[in-house]
Tab-separated table of C-alpha atoms in Angstrom:
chain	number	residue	atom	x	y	z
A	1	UNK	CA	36.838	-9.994	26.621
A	2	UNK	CA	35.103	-12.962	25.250
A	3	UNK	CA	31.679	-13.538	24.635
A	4	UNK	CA	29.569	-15.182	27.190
A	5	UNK	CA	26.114	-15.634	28.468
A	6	UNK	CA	26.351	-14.854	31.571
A	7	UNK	CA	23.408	-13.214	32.878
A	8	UNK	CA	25.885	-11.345	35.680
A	9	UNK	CA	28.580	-10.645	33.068
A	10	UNK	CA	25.857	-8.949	31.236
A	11	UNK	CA	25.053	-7.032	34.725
A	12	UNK	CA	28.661	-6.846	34.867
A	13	UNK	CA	28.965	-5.083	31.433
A	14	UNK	CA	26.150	-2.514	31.873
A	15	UNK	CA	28.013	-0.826	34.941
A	16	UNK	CA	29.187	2.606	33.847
A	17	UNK	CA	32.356	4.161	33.730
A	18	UNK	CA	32.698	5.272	37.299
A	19	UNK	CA	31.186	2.077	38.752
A	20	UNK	CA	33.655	0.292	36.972
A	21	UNK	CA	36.571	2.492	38.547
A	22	UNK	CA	35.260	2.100	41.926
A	23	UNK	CA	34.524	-1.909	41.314
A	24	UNK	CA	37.964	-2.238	40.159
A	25	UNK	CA	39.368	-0.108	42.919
A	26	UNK	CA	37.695	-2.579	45.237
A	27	UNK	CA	38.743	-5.663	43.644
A	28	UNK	CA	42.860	-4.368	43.916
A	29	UNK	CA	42.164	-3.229	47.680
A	30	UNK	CA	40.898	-6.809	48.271
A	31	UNK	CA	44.142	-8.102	46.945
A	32	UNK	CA	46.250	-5.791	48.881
A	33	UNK	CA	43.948	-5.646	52.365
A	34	UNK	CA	41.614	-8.697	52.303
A	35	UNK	CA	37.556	-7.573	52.247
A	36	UNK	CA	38.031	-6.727	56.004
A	37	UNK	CA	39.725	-3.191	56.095
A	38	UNK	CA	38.680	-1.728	53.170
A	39	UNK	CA	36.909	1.399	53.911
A	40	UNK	CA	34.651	3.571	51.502
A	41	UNK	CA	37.171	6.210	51.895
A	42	UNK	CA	40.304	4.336	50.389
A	43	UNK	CA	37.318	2.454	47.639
A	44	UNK	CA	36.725	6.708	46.332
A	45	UNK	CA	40.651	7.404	46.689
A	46	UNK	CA	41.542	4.794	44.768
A	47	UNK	CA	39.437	5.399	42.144
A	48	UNK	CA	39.476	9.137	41.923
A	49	UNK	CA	35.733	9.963	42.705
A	50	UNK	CA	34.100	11.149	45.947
A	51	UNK	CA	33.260	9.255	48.701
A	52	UNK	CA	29.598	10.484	48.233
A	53	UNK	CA	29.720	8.953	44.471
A	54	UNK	CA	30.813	5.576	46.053
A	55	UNK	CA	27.785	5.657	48.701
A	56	UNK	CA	25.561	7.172	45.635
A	57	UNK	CA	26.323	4.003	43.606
A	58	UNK	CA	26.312	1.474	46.186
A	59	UNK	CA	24.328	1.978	49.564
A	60	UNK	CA	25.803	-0.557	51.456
A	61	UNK	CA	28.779	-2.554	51.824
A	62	UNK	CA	26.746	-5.312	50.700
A	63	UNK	CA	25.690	-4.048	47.821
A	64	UNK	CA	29.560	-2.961	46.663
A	65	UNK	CA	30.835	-6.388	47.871
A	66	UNK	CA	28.002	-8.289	45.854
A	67	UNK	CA	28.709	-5.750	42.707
A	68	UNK	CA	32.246	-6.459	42.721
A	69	UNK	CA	31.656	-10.071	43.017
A	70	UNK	CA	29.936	-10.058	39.474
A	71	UNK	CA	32.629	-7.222	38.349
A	72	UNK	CA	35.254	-9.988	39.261
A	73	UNK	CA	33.461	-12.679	37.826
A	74	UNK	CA	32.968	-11.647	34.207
A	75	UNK	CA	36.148	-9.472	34.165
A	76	UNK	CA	38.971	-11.677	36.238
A	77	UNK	CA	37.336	-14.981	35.444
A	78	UNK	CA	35.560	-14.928	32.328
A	79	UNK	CA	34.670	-18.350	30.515
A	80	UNK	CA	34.635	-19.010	26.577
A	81	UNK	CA	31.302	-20.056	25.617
A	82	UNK	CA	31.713	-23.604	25.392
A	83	UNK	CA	29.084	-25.511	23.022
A	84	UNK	CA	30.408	-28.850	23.351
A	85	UNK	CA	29.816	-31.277	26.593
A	86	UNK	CA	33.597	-32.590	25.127
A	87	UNK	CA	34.976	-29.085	25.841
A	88	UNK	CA	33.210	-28.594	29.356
A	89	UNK	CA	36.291	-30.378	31.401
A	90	UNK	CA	38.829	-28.086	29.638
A	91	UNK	CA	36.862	-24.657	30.264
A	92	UNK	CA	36.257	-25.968	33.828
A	93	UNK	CA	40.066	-26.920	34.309
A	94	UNK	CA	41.000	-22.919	32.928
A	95	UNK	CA	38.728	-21.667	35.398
A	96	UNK	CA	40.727	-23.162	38.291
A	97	UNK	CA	43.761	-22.301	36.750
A	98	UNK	CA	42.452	-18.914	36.858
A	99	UNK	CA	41.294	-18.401	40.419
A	100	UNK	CA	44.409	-20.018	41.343
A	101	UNK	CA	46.191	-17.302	40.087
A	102	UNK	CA	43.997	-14.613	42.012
A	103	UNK	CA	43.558	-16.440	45.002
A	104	UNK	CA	41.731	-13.392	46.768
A	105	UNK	CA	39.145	-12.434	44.771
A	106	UNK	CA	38.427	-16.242	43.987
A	107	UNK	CA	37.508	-16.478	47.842
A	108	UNK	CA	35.055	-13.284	47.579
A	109	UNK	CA	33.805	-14.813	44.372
A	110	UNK	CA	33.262	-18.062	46.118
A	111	UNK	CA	32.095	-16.406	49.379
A	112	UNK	CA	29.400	-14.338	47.899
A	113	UNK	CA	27.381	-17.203	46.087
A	114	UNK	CA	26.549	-19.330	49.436
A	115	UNK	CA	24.837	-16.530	50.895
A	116	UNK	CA	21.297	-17.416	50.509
A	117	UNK	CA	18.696	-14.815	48.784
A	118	UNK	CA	21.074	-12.162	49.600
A	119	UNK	CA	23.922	-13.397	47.789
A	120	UNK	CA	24.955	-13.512	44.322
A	121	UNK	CA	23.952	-15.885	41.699
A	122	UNK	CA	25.057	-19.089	42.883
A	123	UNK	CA	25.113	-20.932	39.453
A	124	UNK	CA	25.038	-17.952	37.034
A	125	UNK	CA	25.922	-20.798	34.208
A	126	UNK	CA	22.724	-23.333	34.223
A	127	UNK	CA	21.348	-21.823	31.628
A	128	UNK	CA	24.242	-22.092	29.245
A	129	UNK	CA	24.429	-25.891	30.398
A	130	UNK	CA	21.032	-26.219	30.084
A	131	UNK	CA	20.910	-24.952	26.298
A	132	UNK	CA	24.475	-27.025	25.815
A	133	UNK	CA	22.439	-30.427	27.203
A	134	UNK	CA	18.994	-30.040	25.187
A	135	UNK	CA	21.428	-29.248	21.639
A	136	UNK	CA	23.645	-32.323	22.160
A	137	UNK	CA	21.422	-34.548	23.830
A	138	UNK	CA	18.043	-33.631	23.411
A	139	UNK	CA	16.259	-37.044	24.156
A	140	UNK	CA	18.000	-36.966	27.554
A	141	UNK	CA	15.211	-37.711	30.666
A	142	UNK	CA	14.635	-34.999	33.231
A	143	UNK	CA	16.092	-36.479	36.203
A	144	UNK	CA	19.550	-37.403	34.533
A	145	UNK	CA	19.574	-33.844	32.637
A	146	UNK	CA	19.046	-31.899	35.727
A	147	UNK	CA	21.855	-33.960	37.786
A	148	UNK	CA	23.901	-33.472	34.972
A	149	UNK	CA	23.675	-29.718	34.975
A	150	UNK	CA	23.571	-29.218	38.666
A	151	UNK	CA	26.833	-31.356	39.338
A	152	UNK	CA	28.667	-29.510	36.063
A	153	UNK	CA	27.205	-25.739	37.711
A	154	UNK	CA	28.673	-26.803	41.206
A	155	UNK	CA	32.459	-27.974	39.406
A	156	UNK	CA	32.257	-24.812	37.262
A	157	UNK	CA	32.847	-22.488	40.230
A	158	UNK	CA	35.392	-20.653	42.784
A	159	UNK	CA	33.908	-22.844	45.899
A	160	UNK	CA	35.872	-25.754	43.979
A	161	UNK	CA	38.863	-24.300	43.902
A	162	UNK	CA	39.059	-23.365	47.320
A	163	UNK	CA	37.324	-26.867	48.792
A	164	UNK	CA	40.585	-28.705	47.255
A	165	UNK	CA	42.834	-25.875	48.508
A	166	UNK	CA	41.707	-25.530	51.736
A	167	UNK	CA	40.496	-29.535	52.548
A	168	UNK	CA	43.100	-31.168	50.815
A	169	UNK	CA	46.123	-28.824	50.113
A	170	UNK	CA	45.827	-29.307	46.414
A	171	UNK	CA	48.603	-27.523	44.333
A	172	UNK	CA	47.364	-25.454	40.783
A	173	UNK	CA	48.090	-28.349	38.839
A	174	UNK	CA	46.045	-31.085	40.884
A	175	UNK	CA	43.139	-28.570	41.469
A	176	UNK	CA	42.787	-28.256	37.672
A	177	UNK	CA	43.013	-32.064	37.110
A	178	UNK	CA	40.853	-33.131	39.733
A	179	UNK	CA	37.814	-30.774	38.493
A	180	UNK	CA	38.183	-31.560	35.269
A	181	UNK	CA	38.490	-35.408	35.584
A	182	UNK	CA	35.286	-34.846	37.833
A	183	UNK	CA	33.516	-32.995	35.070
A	184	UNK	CA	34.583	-35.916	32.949
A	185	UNK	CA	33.112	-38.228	35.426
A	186	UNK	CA	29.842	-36.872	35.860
A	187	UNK	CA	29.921	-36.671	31.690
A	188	UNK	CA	31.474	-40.003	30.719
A	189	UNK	CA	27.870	-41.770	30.908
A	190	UNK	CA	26.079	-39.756	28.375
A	191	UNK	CA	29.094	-38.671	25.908
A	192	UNK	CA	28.363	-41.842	23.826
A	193	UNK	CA	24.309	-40.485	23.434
A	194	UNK	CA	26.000	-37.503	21.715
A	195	UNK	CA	23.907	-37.513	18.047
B	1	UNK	CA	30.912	-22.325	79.179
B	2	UNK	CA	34.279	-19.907	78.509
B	3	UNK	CA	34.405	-16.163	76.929
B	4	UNK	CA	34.735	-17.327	73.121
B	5	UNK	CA	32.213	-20.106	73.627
B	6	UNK	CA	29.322	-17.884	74.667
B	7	UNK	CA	30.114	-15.397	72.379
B	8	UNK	CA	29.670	-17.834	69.611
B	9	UNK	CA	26.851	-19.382	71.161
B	10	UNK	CA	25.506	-15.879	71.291
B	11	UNK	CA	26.197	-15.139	67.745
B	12	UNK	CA	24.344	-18.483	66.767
B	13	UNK	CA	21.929	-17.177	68.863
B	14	UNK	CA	21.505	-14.028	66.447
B	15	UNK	CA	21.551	-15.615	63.717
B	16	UNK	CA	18.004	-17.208	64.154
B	17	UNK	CA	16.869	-13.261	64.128
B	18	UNK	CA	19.792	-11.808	62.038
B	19	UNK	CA	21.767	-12.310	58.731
B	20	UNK	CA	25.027	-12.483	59.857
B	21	UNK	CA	26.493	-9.155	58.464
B	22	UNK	CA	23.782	-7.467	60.845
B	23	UNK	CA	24.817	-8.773	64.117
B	24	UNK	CA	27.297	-6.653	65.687
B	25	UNK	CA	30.362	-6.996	68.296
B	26	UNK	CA	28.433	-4.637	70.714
B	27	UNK	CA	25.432	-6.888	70.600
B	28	UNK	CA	27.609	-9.944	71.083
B	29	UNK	CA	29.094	-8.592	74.448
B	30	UNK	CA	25.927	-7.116	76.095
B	31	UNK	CA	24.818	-10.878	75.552
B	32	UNK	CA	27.594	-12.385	76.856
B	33	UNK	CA	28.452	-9.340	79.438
B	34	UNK	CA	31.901	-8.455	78.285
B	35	UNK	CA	33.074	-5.337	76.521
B	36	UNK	CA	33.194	-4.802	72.729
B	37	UNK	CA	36.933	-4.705	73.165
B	38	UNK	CA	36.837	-8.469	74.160
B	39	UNK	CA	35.216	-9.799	71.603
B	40	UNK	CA	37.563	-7.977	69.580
B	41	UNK	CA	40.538	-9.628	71.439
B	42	UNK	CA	38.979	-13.309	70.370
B	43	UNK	CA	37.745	-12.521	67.266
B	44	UNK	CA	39.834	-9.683	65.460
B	45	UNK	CA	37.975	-9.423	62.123
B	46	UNK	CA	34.194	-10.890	61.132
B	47	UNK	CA	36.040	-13.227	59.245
B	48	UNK	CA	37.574	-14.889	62.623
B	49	UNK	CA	33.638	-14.458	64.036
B	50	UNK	CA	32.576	-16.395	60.918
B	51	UNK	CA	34.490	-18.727	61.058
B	52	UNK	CA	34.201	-19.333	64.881
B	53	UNK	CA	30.377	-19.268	64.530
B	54	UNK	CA	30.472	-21.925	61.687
B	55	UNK	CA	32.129	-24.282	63.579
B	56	UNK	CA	30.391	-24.312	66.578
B	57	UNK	CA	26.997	-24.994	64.493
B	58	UNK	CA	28.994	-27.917	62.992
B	59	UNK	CA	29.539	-29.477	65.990
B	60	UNK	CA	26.566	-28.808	67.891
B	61	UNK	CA	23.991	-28.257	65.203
B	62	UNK	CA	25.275	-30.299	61.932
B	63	UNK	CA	26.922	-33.251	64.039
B	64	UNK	CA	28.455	-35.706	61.396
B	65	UNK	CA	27.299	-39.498	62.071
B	66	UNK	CA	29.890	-42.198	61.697
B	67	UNK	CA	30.730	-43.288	58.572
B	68	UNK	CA	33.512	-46.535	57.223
B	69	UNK	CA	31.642	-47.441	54.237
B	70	UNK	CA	30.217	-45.544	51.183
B	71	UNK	CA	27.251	-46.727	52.161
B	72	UNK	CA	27.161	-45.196	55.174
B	73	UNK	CA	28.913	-42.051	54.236
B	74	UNK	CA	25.542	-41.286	51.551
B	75	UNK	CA	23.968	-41.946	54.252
B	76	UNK	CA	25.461	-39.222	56.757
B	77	UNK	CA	25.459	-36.579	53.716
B	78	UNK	CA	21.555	-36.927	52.951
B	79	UNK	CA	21.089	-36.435	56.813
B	80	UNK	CA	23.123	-33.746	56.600
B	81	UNK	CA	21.468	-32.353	53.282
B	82	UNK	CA	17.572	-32.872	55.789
B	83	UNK	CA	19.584	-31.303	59.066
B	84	UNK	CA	20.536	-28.254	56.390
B	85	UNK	CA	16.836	-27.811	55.257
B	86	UNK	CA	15.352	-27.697	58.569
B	87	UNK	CA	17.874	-24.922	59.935
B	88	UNK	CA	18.788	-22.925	56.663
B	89	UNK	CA	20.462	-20.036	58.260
B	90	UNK	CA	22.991	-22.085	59.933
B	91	UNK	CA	23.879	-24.147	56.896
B	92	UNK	CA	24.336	-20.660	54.793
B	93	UNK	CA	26.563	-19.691	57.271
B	94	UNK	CA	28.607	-23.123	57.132
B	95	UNK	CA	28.899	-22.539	53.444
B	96	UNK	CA	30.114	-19.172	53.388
B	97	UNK	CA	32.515	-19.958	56.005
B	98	UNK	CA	33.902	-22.783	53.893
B	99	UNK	CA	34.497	-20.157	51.398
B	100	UNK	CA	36.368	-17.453	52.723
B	101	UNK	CA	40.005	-16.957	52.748
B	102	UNK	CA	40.997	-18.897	55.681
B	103	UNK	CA	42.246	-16.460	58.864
B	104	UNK	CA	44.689	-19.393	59.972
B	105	UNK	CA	46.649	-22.151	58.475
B	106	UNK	CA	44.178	-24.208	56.546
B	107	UNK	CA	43.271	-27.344	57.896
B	108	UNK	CA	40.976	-30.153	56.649
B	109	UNK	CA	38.008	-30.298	58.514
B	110	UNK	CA	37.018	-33.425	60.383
B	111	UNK	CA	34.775	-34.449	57.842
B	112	UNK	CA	37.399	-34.380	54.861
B	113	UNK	CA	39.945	-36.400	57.125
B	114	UNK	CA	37.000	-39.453	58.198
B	115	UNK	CA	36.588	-39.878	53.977
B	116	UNK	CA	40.028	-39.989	53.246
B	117	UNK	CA	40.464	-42.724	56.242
B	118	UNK	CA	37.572	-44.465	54.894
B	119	UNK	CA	38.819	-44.843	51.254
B	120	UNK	CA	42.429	-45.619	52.144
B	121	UNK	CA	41.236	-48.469	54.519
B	122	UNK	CA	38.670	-49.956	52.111
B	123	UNK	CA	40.556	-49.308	48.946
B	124	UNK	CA	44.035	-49.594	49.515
B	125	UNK	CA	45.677	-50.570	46.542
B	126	UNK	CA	44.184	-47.223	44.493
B	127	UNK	CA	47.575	-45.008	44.084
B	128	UNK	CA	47.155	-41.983	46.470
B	129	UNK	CA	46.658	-39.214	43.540
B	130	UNK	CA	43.313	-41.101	42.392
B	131	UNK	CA	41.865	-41.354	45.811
B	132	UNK	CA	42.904	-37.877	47.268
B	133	UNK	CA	40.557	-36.485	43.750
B	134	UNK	CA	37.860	-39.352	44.597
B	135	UNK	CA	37.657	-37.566	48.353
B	136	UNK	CA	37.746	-34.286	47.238
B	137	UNK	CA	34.827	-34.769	44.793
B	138	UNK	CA	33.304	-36.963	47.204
B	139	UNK	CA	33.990	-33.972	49.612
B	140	UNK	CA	32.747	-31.211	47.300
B	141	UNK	CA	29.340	-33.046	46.938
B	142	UNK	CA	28.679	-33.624	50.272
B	143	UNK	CA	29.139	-29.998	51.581
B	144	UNK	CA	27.110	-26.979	52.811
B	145	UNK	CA	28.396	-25.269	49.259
B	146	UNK	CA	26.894	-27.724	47.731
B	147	UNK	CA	23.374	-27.687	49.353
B	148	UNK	CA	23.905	-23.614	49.175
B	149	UNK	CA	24.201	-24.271	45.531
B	150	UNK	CA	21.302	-26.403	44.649
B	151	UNK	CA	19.123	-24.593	47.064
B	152	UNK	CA	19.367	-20.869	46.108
B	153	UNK	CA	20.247	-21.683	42.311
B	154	UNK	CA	18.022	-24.311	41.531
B	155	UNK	CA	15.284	-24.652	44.645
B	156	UNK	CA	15.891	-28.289	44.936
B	157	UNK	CA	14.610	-29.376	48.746
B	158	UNK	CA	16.919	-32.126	50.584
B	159	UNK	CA	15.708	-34.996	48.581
B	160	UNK	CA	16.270	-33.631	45.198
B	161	UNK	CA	19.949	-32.318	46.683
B	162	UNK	CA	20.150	-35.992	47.791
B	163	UNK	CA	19.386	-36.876	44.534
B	164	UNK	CA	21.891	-35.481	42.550
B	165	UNK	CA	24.563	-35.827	45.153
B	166	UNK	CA	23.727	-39.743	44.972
B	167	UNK	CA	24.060	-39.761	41.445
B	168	UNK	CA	27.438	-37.649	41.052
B	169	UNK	CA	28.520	-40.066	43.819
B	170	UNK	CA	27.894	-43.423	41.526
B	171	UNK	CA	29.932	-41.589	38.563
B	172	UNK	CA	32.769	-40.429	40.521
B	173	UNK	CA	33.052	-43.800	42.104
B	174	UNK	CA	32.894	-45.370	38.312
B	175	UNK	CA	35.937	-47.409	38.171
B	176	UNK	CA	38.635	-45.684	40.355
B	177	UNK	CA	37.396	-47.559	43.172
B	178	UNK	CA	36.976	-51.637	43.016
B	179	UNK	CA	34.218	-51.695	45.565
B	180	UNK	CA	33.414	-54.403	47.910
B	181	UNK	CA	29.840	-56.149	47.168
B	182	UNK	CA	27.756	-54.615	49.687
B	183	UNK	CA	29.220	-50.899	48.718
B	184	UNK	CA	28.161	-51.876	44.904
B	185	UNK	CA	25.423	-52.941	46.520
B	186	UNK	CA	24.276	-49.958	48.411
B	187	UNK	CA	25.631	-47.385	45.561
B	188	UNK	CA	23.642	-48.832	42.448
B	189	UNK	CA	20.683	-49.372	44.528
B	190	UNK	CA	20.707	-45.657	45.596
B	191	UNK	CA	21.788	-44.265	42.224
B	192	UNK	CA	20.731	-46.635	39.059
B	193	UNK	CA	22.514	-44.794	35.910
């Protein structure tokens, strides 16, 4: 797995041995069932623990479904570290590449982040752009910086993937091009201040 | 007002109380006085209900004004982006209903189909593969997700969201689109680079 600095990848990467059976179990079972009619029972089957373990470790289905979001994050769809603004289209064109390829879990992935307070985090890589911004750019003015971040944040994520799939019928290929030439978009203006 | 109607209305109803993973099918026919079982029969899984309950906020709540320009389109997003601050449970639940796996055969929503009308009547000599990705980023911006986004993960009110969306809107626009004076007009008085 590569490195990243992902604040839930690190949550992610602290779960122990039997949370990451059951959060695994889960993920599969979404595959197979959808995040419907998955029951406890088959999550502790599945994983070969007790049913009790799987309540003891996660109290509600909330909880699981928010744990396996992160799980499925760091572990399905992890992203290189990238420390260049000029590599930020490519990661964010792999990244649809790869939820296209796990359709599912991209939609609980995606689901889980517009939830409000009780969701999970909903831009889990600001900070990274953030740092990536005030390296390459550091005389950058607040306003532009910010945009910049919060437009690359919203590209850099499942809900993109599924907007072009489900609005406009997008196939893998397009998906992947149109984020990326986005990301390029939103970039182009400030690539040149690059010093 | 028919069966799946008032139970939606009902569930709406909740919601001002109630996340929506708290409200329950039993609830939802006491309101509406029908059994469990029938809401069932409309609305097999909460992913139906969700979806159901989503877009009857759209339409009665988050009503989309008219749009045939750009102009006019940032316009109907940052009252959208104000009409999402003021009722923030509803708009969380238009998000994550724009997120889930869809229970039928995908469809665009009304929304998506009025911006790619408005860019192939004002711009048609941009080849088709250019303007679908202009909508869909155009799209993308303009969406619950993306007020969801800047809300919860960086506490920007409806201006600030207006803000950015304004300014993602002048890039994306760039050069794909030749735009008519007043819509060059109306986006670099909105957005200056």
């Amino acid at each position: 797995m590569p490195a990243t600095s992902d604040p839930d990848a690190n949550a992610a990467g602290d779960v122990s041995r039997t949370q990451e059976a059951i959060l695994a179990s889960y993920a599969e079972l979404i595959e197979e069932l959808g995040t419907d009619d998955v029951s406890f029972r088959l999550i502790a089957r599945r994983a070969g623990v007790g049913e009790r373990t799987v309540f003891r470790n996660y109290a509600t289905r909330v909880d699981l479904l928010l744990a396996t979001a992160a799980w499925i994050e760091s572990r399905i769809f992890p992203r290189q570290d990238s420390p260049s603004i000029f590599d930020m289209p490519l990661t964010i064109r792999a990244a649809m590449e790869s939820y296209d390829h796990r359709p599912e879990l991209a939609h609980v992935v995606a689901e889980t982040t517009m939830r409000g307070v009780s969701g999970a985090a909903p831009s889990p890589r600001r900070a990274m752009l953030e740092a990536m911004l005030d390296a390459e750019i550091p005389m950058l003015d607040d306003d532009e910086r910010r945009a910049i971040v919060a437009a690359l944040a919203h590209l850099d994520s499942a809900a993109t993937w599924v907007t072009f799939r489900r609005e406009f019928g997008m196939s893998r290929r397009d998906i992947a091009d149109a984020a990326a030439w986005a990301a390029e978009a939103v970039l182009d203006p400030i690539r040149s201040r690059v010093g | 007002m028919d069966t799946p109607t008032a139970i939606l209305a009902s569930a709406a109803a909740a919601l001002r109380e109630n996340p929506f993973d708290d409200i329950s099918y039993r609830t939802l026919g006491d309101a509406v006085g029908v059994s469990e079982r029938t809401v069932y029969r409309h609305f097999p899984t909460r992913s139906h209900l969700l979806e159901g309950v989503a877009g009857w906020i759209e339409s009665t709540e988050f009503p989309l004004p008219p749009f045939v320009t750009i102009d006019q389109f940032q316009d109907a997003a940052r009252a959208r982006f104000l009409a999402f601050d003021s009722s923030p449970a509803f708009a969380f639940v238009c998000a994550r209903a724009a997120s889930i796996s869809p229970t039928g055969e995908p469809e665009p929503t009304f929304f998506t189909r009025a911006l790619a009308t408005m860019l192939a009547t004002n711009h048609p000599s941009v080849n088709e593969r250019d303007r679908r990705r202009v909508a869909a980023a155009l799209r993308y911006f303009a969406s619950a997700q993306f007020w969801a986004r800047m809300r919860t993960g960086f506490e920007m009110s409806a201006p600030a969201i207006a803000d950015v969306f304004e300014r993602t809107v002048a890039k994306v626009l760039g050069d794909v689109l030749i735009l008519t004076d007043t819509e060059m007009a109306g986006v670099s008085r909105r957005a200056p680079a």
